[in-house]
Short mmCIF file of C-alpha atoms and ligand atoms in Angstrom, two decimals:
data_model
loop_
_atom_site.label_atom_id
_atom_site.label_comp_id
_atom_site.label_asym_id
_atom_site.label_seq_id
_atom_site.Cartn_x
_atom_site.Cartn_y
_atom_site.Cartn_z
CA UNK A 3 -31.59 -17.97 7.42
CA UNK A 4 -30.77 -19.95 4.31
CA UNK A 5 -28.06 -18.39 1.73
CA UNK A 6 -28.70 -18.48 -1.75
CA UNK A 7 -26.22 -16.37 -3.15
CA UNK A 8 -23.05 -16.67 -2.27
CA UNK A 9 -20.69 -14.17 -4.49
CA UNK A 10 -16.71 -12.55 -4.42
CA UNK A 11 -17.64 -9.35 -4.41
CA UNK A 12 -13.88 -8.16 -3.95
CA UNK A 13 -9.98 -8.37 -2.16
CA UNK A 14 -8.36 -4.62 -0.30
CA UNK A 15 -5.53 -4.28 1.53
CA UNK A 16 -6.76 -0.51 2.82
CA UNK A 17 -10.62 0.35 4.26
CA UNK A 18 -10.87 2.50 1.42
CA UNK A 19 -10.80 0.18 -1.48
CA UNK A 20 -13.46 -2.61 -0.68
CA UNK A 21 -16.20 -3.24 -2.79
CA UNK A 22 -17.94 0.13 -3.84
CA UNK A 23 -21.30 -1.11 -2.78
CA UNK A 24 -22.51 -0.86 1.50
CA UNK A 25 -23.55 -3.74 3.40
CA UNK A 26 -23.44 -4.62 6.42
CA UNK A 27 -20.40 -6.76 7.20
CA UNK A 28 -19.80 -9.86 9.31
CA UNK A 29 -16.06 -10.54 9.41
CA UNK A 30 -14.17 -13.52 10.41
CA UNK A 31 -10.35 -13.57 11.62
CA UNK A 32 -8.83 -15.50 13.88
CA UNK A 33 -4.81 -17.25 13.69
CA UNK A 34 -3.18 -18.78 10.49
CA UNK A 35 -5.27 -22.23 9.56
CA UNK A 36 -7.67 -21.90 12.45
CA UNK A 37 -10.08 -22.64 9.76
CA UNK A 38 -11.65 -18.94 8.36
CA UNK A 39 -11.52 -19.58 4.91
CA UNK A 40 -13.50 -23.07 5.33
CA UNK A 41 -16.38 -21.69 7.53
CA UNK A 42 -16.51 -19.33 4.72
CA UNK A 43 -17.37 -22.19 3.08
CA UNK A 44 -19.03 -24.32 4.24
CA UNK A 45 -21.72 -21.30 5.17
CA UNK A 46 -22.24 -20.56 1.69
CA UNK A 47 -22.34 -23.88 0.65
CA UNK A 48 -19.57 -22.97 -2.02
CA UNK A 49 -16.02 -25.21 -1.39
CA UNK A 50 -14.01 -22.37 -3.68
CA UNK A 51 -15.81 -19.60 -3.00
CA UNK A 52 -12.26 -18.77 -0.96
CA UNK A 53 -8.87 -20.38 -0.58
CA UNK A 54 -8.17 -22.08 1.30
CA UNK A 55 -4.73 -23.83 1.97
CA UNK A 56 -3.20 -26.37 4.57
CA UNK A 57 -0.21 -24.01 5.20
CA UNK A 58 -0.91 -20.63 7.17
CA UNK A 59 -0.64 -17.33 6.36
CA UNK A 60 -2.60 -18.63 3.03
CA UNK A 61 -5.14 -15.26 3.13
CA UNK A 62 -3.21 -12.10 2.39
CA UNK A 63 -5.74 -9.66 1.95
CA UNK A 64 -9.45 -8.78 3.02
CA UNK A 65 -11.87 -10.76 1.35
CA UNK A 66 -15.15 -9.88 0.57
CA UNK A 67 -18.20 -12.11 -0.51
CA UNK A 68 -22.02 -10.41 -1.15
CA UNK A 69 -24.50 -12.65 0.46
CA UNK A 70 -27.84 -12.67 -1.22
CA UNK A 71 -27.44 -9.74 -2.11
CA UNK A 72 -28.03 -8.33 0.97
CA UNK A 73 -25.33 -8.28 3.46
CA UNK A 74 -21.11 -9.25 3.07
CA UNK A 75 -18.98 -12.43 4.49
CA UNK A 76 -15.81 -10.76 5.21
CA UNK A 77 -12.36 -13.34 5.17
CA UNK A 78 -9.68 -11.96 7.53
CA UNK A 79 -5.96 -12.85 7.07
CA UNK A 80 -4.76 -14.51 10.29
CA UNK A 81 -3.17 -12.92 13.11
CA UNK A 82 -0.22 -14.68 15.01
CA UNK A 83 2.07 -17.16 12.59
CA UNK A 84 4.81 -16.87 14.36
CA UNK A 85 6.90 -18.34 11.06
CA UNK A 86 6.05 -14.89 9.54
CA UNK A 87 8.77 -12.90 8.85
CA UNK A 88 8.30 -9.81 11.24
CA UNK A 89 8.30 -7.08 8.52
CA UNK A 90 5.19 -9.71 7.30
CA UNK A 91 3.50 -10.08 10.75
CA UNK A 92 3.38 -6.15 10.38
CA UNK A 93 1.64 -5.31 7.18
CA UNK A 94 -0.93 -8.43 7.85
CA UNK A 95 -1.68 -6.83 11.26
CA UNK A 96 -1.78 -3.38 9.91
CA UNK A 97 -4.29 -4.49 6.76
CA UNK A 98 -6.46 -6.58 9.74
CA UNK A 99 -7.00 -3.59 12.04
CA UNK A 100 -7.05 -0.97 9.65
CA UNK A 101 -10.61 -2.32 8.92
CA UNK A 102 -11.67 -3.58 11.67
CA UNK A 103 -11.02 0.21 12.39
CA UNK A 104 -12.50 1.89 9.96
CA UNK A 105 -15.31 -0.10 8.43
CA UNK A 106 -18.19 1.51 9.24
CA UNK A 107 -20.40 -1.69 8.46
CA UNK A 108 -18.32 -4.10 10.51
CA UNK A 109 -21.74 -4.98 12.48
CA UNK A 110 -19.61 -8.07 14.51
CA UNK A 111 -16.02 -10.30 13.97
CA UNK A 112 -16.39 -13.87 14.76
CA UNK A 113 -12.95 -15.11 16.49
CA UNK A 114 -12.56 -18.20 15.85
CA UNK A 115 -10.16 -20.91 18.55
CA UNK A 116 -9.25 -24.05 17.69
CA UNK A 117 -11.08 -25.91 19.51
CA UNK A 118 -9.18 -28.43 20.22
CA UNK A 119 -6.05 -25.91 22.10
CA UNK A 120 -6.25 -24.26 24.65
CA UNK A 121 -6.69 -19.94 23.67
CA UNK A 122 -3.55 -18.63 23.05
CA UNK A 123 -1.53 -15.82 24.73
CA UNK A 124 -2.16 -13.90 21.50
CA UNK A 125 -6.11 -15.49 21.01
CA UNK A 126 -6.98 -13.07 24.39
CA UNK A 127 -4.58 -10.21 23.65
CA UNK A 128 -6.89 -9.73 20.22
CA UNK A 129 -10.04 -10.61 22.36
CA UNK A 130 -9.18 -7.53 25.05
CA UNK A 131 -8.37 -5.36 22.58
CA UNK A 132 -11.26 -5.77 20.17
CA UNK A 133 -13.42 -5.03 24.51
CA UNK A 134 -10.84 -2.65 24.78
CA UNK A 135 -12.22 -0.94 21.87
CA UNK A 136 -16.12 -1.88 22.33
CA UNK A 137 -16.67 -3.49 19.09
CA UNK A 138 -18.46 -6.48 18.81
CA UNK A 139 -17.64 -9.80 18.69
CA UNK A 140 -18.51 -13.91 18.69
CA UNK A 141 -16.14 -16.64 19.28
CA UNK A 142 -16.19 -19.54 17.55
CA UNK A 143 -15.03 -23.42 18.19
CA UNK A 144 -13.92 -24.62 14.78
CA UNK A 145 -12.97 -28.49 13.30
CA UNK A 146 -14.98 -29.90 16.53
CA UNK A 147 -14.56 -32.97 13.79
CA UNK A 148 -10.84 -33.73 14.93
CA UNK A 149 -12.39 -34.35 18.70
CA UNK A 150 -14.64 -36.50 20.47
CA UNK A 151 -17.03 -35.27 22.24
CA UNK A 152 -16.33 -36.27 25.39
CA UNK A 153 -13.06 -33.97 25.05
CA UNK A 154 -14.64 -31.20 23.32
CA UNK A 155 -16.74 -30.53 25.90
CA UNK A 156 -13.93 -30.67 28.01
CA UNK A 157 -11.77 -28.83 26.80
CA UNK A 158 -15.07 -26.10 25.55
CA UNK A 159 -15.35 -25.74 29.00
CA UNK A 160 -11.48 -24.60 29.32
CA UNK A 161 -11.05 -21.89 28.02
CA UNK A 162 -14.66 -20.14 28.55
CA UNK A 163 -13.15 -20.44 32.20
CA UNK A 164 -9.84 -18.93 31.09
CA UNK A 165 -12.35 -15.92 29.32
CA UNK A 166 -14.30 -15.45 32.44
CA UNK A 167 -10.61 -14.84 34.43
CA UNK A 168 -10.79 -11.44 32.31
CA UNK A 169 -14.71 -10.75 31.13
CA UNK A 170 -17.35 -10.47 33.55
CA UNK A 171 -20.19 -12.76 30.52
CA UNK A 172 -19.24 -14.51 28.18
CA UNK A 173 -19.97 -13.62 24.57
CA UNK A 174 -21.96 -15.82 22.12
CA UNK A 175 -19.94 -18.50 21.58
CA UNK A 176 -21.12 -21.86 18.92
CA UNK A 177 -19.28 -24.73 17.85
CA UNK A 178 -18.27 -26.06 14.20
CA UNK A 179 -16.73 -28.40 11.70
CA UNK A 180 -16.43 -27.20 8.60
CA UNK A 181 -15.95 -31.45 6.90
CA UNK A 182 -19.49 -32.13 9.17
CA UNK A 183 -21.36 -29.28 8.53
CA UNK A 184 -21.25 -28.70 12.44
CA UNK A 185 -23.08 -25.52 13.68
CA UNK A 186 -23.86 -24.38 9.95
CA UNK A 187 -27.88 -23.63 10.86
CA UNK A 188 -27.00 -21.43 14.33
CA UNK A 189 -23.90 -19.51 12.75
CA UNK A 190 -26.53 -18.69 9.70
CA UNK A 191 -29.95 -18.30 12.52
CA UNK A 192 -27.35 -16.20 14.75
CA UNK A 193 -26.42 -13.25 11.93
CA UNK A 194 -30.12 -13.92 10.10
CA UNK A 195 -30.92 -12.07 13.68
CA UNK A 196 -28.79 -9.60 14.79
CA UNK A 197 -29.96 -8.48 10.46
CA UNK A 198 -32.92 -8.10 11.45
CA UNK A 199 -32.03 -5.45 14.42
CA UNK A 200 -30.80 -3.73 12.09
P1 LIG B 312 -5.42 -18.43 6.66
O1 LIG B 312 -5.93 -18.37 5.91
O2 LIG B 312 -3.92 -19.39 6.18
O3 LIG B 312 -5.42 -17.30 7.97
O4 LIG B 312 -6.17 -19.88 7.28
P2 LIG B 312 -7.26 -19.76 7.42
O5 LIG B 312 -8.23 -20.04 8.99
O6 LIG B 312 -8.36 -19.55 6.57
O7 LIG B 312 -8.15 -21.47 7.94
P3 LIG B 312 -8.61 -22.32 6.48
O8 LIG B 312 -9.07 -22.20 6.20
O9 LIG B 312 -8.01 -22.04 5.04
O10 LIG B 312 -8.05 -23.81 6.63
C1 LIG B 312 -7.00 -24.43 6.70
C2 LIG B 312 -6.78 -25.75 6.99
O11 LIG B 312 -7.96 -26.24 8.16
C3 LIG B 312 -6.79 -26.34 5.90
O12 LIG B 312 -6.03 -27.99 5.57
C4 LIG B 312 -8.39 -27.05 6.26
O13 LIG B 312 -9.10 -28.34 5.17
C5 LIG B 312 -8.64 -27.54 7.70
N1 LIG B 312 -9.94 -26.90 7.90
C6 LIG B 312 -10.49 -26.63 8.18
N2 LIG B 312 -11.58 -26.49 9.11
C7 LIG B 312 -11.79 -27.56 9.14
C8 LIG B 312 -12.56 -28.15 10.07
O14 LIG B 312 -13.68 -28.23 10.90
N3 LIG B 312 -12.26 -29.50 10.31
C9 LIG B 312 -11.41 -30.77 10.28
N4 LIG B 312 -10.92 -31.32 10.04
N5 LIG B 312 -9.82 -29.39 8.86
C10 LIG B 312 -10.73 -28.08 8.46
MG1 LIG B 313 -7.75 -17.93 5.02
#
């Protein structure tokens, strides 16, 4: 699938405030700073569509981007940023789960994991919560350009092995680099294949 048009459609903190026009939504979530906004920019080839930052906690709202006039990419705030005051973390958690629990157009969540690191407790807890609620999700291992090929494969195997301790089978998994454009075709083709089934 090719993205020919991508435009900002609105920010919200409550699902009742999301853009009036309804269309299938694919939302990106993951720990703060994992590269959600950068990946949306890479996939849409718009370097400034979603705001990115070296400082964790940049995205604080649910941001909808209308793609090809027919579906949305949704940039969510990050979870698990330890340095945020408790009340700010609770506020973001509320925004995230209000969207996940109540957005009727949400087709699937893409959970981003930094491919350099072991999956953390906060990632596993989040994924298991999706499982309990029956919310479809895939995984994208980000920042692959920061690893050598062999180390990357080792870390991927380790993380997939950890997932298989809790899950009978793996969800769809992708590897990405927003710097190198890695994963773009695979991720977009996958989203395209899901859109065709709707
Ligand atoms: P929050 O909105 O704060 O939750 O973060 P985010 O997950 O949206 O991350 P963002 O896209 O803002 O990226 C965080 C930092 O990681 C930025 O400095 C990006 O330039 C960098 N980054 C993101 N993706 C990649 C990647 O694939 N490779 C490399 N080398 N750096 C990346
Ligand atoms: Mg962001």
